[in-house]
Coordinates of C-alpha atoms and ligand atoms in Angstrom, one line a residue:
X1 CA -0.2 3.5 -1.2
X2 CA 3.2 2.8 -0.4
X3 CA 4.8 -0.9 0.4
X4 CA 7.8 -2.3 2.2
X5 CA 8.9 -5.3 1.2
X6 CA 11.3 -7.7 2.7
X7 CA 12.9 -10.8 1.0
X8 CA 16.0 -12.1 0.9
X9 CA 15.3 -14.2 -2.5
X10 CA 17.1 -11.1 -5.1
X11 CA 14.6 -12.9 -7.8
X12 CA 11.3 -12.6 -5.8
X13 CA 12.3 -9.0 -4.5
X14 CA 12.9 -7.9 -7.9
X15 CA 9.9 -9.2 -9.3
X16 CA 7.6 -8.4 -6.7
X17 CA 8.6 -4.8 -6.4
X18 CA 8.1 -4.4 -10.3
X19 CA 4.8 -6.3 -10.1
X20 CA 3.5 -3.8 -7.3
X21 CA 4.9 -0.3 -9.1
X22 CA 2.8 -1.5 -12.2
X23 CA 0.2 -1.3 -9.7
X24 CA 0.9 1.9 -9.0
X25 CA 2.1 0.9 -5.1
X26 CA 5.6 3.1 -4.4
X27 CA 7.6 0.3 -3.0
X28 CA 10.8 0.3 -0.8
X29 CA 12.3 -2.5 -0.2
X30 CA 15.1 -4.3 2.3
X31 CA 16.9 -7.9 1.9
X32 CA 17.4 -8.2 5.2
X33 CA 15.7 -8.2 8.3
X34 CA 17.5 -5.5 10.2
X35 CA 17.0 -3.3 7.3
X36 CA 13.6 -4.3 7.2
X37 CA 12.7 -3.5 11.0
X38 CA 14.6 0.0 10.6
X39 CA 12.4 0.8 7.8
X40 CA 9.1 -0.7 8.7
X41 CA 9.9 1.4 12.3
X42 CA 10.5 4.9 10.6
X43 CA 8.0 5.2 7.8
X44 CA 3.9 4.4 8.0
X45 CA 3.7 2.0 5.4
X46 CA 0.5 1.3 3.8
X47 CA 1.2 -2.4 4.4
X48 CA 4.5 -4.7 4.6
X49 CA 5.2 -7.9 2.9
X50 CA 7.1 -9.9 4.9
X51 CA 9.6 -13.3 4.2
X52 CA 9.9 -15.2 7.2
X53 CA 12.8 -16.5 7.0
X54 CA 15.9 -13.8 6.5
X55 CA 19.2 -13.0 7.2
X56 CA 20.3 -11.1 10.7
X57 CA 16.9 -10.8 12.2
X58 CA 14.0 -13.9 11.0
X59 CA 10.5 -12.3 10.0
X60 CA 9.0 -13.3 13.8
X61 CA 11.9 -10.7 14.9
X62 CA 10.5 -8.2 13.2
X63 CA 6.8 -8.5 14.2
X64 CA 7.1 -8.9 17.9
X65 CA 9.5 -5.5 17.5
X66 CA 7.1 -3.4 15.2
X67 CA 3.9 -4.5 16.9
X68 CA 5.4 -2.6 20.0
X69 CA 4.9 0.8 18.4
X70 CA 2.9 -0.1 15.1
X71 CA 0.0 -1.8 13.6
X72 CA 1.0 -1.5 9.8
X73 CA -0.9 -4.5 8.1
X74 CA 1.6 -7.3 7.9
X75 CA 1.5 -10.0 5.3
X76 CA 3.7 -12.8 5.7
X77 CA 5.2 -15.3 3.2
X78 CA 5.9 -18.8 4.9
X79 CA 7.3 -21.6 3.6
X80 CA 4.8 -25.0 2.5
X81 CA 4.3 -27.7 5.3
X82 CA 4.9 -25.3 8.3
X83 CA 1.7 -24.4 9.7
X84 CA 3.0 -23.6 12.9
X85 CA 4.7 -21.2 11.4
X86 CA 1.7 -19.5 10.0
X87 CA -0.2 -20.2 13.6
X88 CA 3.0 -18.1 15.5
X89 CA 2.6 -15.8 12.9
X90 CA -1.1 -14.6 13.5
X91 CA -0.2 -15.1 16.7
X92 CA 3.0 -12.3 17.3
X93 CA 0.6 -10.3 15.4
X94 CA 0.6 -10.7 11.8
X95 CA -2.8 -9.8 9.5
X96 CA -2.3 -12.5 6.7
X97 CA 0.1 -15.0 5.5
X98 CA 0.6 -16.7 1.6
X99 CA 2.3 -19.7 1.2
X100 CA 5.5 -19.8 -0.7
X101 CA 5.4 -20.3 -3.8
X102 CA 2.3 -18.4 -4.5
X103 CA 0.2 -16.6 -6.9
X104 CA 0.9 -12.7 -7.7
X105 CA -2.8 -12.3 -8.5
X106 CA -3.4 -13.8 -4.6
X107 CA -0.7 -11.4 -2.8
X108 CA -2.0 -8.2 -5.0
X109 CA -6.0 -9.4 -4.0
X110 CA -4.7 -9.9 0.2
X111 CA -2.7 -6.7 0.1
X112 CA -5.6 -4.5 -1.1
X113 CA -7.7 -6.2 1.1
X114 CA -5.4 -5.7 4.2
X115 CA -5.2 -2.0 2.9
X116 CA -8.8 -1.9 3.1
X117 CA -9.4 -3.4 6.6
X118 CA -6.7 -1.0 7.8
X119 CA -8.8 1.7 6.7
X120 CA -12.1 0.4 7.9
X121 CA -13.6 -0.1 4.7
X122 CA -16.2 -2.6 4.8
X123 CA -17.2 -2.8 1.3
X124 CA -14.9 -3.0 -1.8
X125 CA -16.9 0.0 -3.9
X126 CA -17.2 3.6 -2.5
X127 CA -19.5 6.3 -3.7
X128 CA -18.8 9.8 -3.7
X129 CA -21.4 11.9 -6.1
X130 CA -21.1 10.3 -9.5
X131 CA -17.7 9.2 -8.7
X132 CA -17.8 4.9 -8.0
X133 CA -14.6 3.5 -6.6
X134 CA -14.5 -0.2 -7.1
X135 CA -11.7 -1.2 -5.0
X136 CA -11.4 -4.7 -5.5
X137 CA -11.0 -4.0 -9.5
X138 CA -9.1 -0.4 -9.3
X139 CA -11.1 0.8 -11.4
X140 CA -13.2 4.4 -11.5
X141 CA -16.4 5.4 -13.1
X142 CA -17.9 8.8 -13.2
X143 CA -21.7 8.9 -14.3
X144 CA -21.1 5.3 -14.9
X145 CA -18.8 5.9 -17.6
X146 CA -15.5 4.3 -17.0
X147 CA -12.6 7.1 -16.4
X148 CA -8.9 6.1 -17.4
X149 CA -6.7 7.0 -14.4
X150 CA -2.9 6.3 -14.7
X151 CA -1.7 3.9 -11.5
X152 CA -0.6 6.6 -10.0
X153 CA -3.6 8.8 -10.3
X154 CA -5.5 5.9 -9.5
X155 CA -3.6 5.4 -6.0
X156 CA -4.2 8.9 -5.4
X157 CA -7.7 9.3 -5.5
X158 CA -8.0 5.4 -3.8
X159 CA -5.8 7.1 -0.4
X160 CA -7.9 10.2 -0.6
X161 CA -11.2 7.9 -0.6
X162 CA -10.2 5.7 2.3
X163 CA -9.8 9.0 4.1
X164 CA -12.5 11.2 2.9
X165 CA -13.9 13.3 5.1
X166 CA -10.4 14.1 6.7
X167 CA -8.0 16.5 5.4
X168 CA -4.9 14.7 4.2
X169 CA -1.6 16.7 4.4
X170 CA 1.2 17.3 1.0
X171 CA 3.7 15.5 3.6
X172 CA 1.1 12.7 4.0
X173 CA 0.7 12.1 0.5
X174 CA 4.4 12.0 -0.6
X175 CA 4.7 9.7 2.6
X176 CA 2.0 7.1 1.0
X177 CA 2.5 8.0 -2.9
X178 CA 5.8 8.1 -3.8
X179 CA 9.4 6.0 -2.5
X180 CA 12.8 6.7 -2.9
X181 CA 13.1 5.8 -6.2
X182 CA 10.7 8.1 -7.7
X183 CA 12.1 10.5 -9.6
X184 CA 11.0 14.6 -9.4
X185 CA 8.7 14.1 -12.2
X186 CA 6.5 11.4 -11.3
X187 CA 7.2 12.9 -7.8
X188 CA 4.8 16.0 -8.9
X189 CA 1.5 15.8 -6.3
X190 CA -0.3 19.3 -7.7
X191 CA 0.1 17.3 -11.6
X192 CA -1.6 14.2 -10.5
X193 CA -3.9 16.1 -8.4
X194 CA -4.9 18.6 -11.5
X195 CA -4.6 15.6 -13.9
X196 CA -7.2 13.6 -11.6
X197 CA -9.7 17.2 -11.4
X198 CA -10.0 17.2 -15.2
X199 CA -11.1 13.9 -15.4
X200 CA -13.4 13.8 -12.1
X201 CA -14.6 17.1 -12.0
X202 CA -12.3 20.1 -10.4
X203 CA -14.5 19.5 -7.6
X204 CA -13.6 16.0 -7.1
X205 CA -10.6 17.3 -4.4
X206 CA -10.6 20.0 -2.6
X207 CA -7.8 22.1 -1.5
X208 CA -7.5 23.4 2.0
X209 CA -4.8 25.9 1.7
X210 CA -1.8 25.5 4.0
X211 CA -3.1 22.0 5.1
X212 CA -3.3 20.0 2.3
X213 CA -6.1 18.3 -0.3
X214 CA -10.0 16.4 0.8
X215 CA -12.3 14.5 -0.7
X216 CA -16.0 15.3 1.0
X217 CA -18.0 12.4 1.7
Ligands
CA1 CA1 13.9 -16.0 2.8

């Protein structure tokens, strides 16, 4: 799952983007809003986290320009006292807002639950053969015995899930798993995908050759 963020505060940008790689999110970032818009417009982000109020284009800006070609779940980070703010925000098209300052525990619980809606997942814990997804905790079982997946294994097999059924394409994958800043190690797809098979079975995901990996439902 891969997040934009965009915040002009270099304290909260910094700490939220190292609070969402330890989640195993790939994160880009921008610290203003023209940046912003020009990434948000260019790549399909799993959702954006979006300041209100920034330099060159203000958070509004940027919603009633991205909502013209895309509906990437939008979370939006107002200031106290301003619940107009909040009230133009849903309206120009925004799927959540958080109240500056807020809780990290809060924003990571709204932003997998925005990932989820956007998917269409109704409940928080999917079932695939002995394999149990808990969404809402990030955390696997197999045979009801928990499994120790690293983040990034865990995002992995979490994209796959949301999209099982579909054949999900190598470009797709680095597109959602990985952001600039990963280097070519951790950058690897076939060694989290063969780290994840010995764990959940080789069968877990399949390959379709040329196309790229599945998860059957
Ligand atoms: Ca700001």
């Amino acid at each position: 799952m891969r997040i934009l963020v965009v915040e002009d505060e270099p304290d909260l940008l910094r700490g939220l983007t190292r609070s969402l790689r330890e989640e195993g999110y790939a994160v880009d970032t921008a610290a203003d809003g023209e940046d912003g818009l020009c990434k948000a417009e260019t790549v399909n982000y799993d959702a954006v986290v979006l300041d209100v109020m920034l330099p060159r284009l203000d958070g509004w800006e940027i919603l009633r320009r991205l909502r013209a070609t895309k509906k990437t779940p939008v979370l939006l980070l107002t200031a106290r006292d301003r619940s107009a703010d909040r009230v133009r925000g849903l309206d120009l098209g925004a799927d959540d807002y958080l109240v500056k300052p807020f809780d990290l525990p809060e924003l990571l619980a709204r932003l997998r639950a925005l990932i989820r809606r956007s998917a269409s997942a109704t409940r928080s814990v999917i079932e695939l053969g002995d394999v149990r997804i808990d969404l809402a905790a990030r955390t696997i079982s197999r045979n009801g015995t928990a499994i120790v997946l690293t983040a990034r294994e865990y995002v992995l097999v979490e994209y796959l899930a949301l999209h099982r059924g579909e054949v999900v394409t190598r470009t797709t994958l680095y597109e959602h798993l990985f952001d600039d800043t990963d280097d070519t190690l951790s950058n690897l797809l076939d060694v989290h995908v063969s780290n994840v098979r010995k764990k959940l079975g080789h069968a877990f995901i399949a390959t379709r050759r040329g196309h790229g990996y599945c998860i059957e439902e």
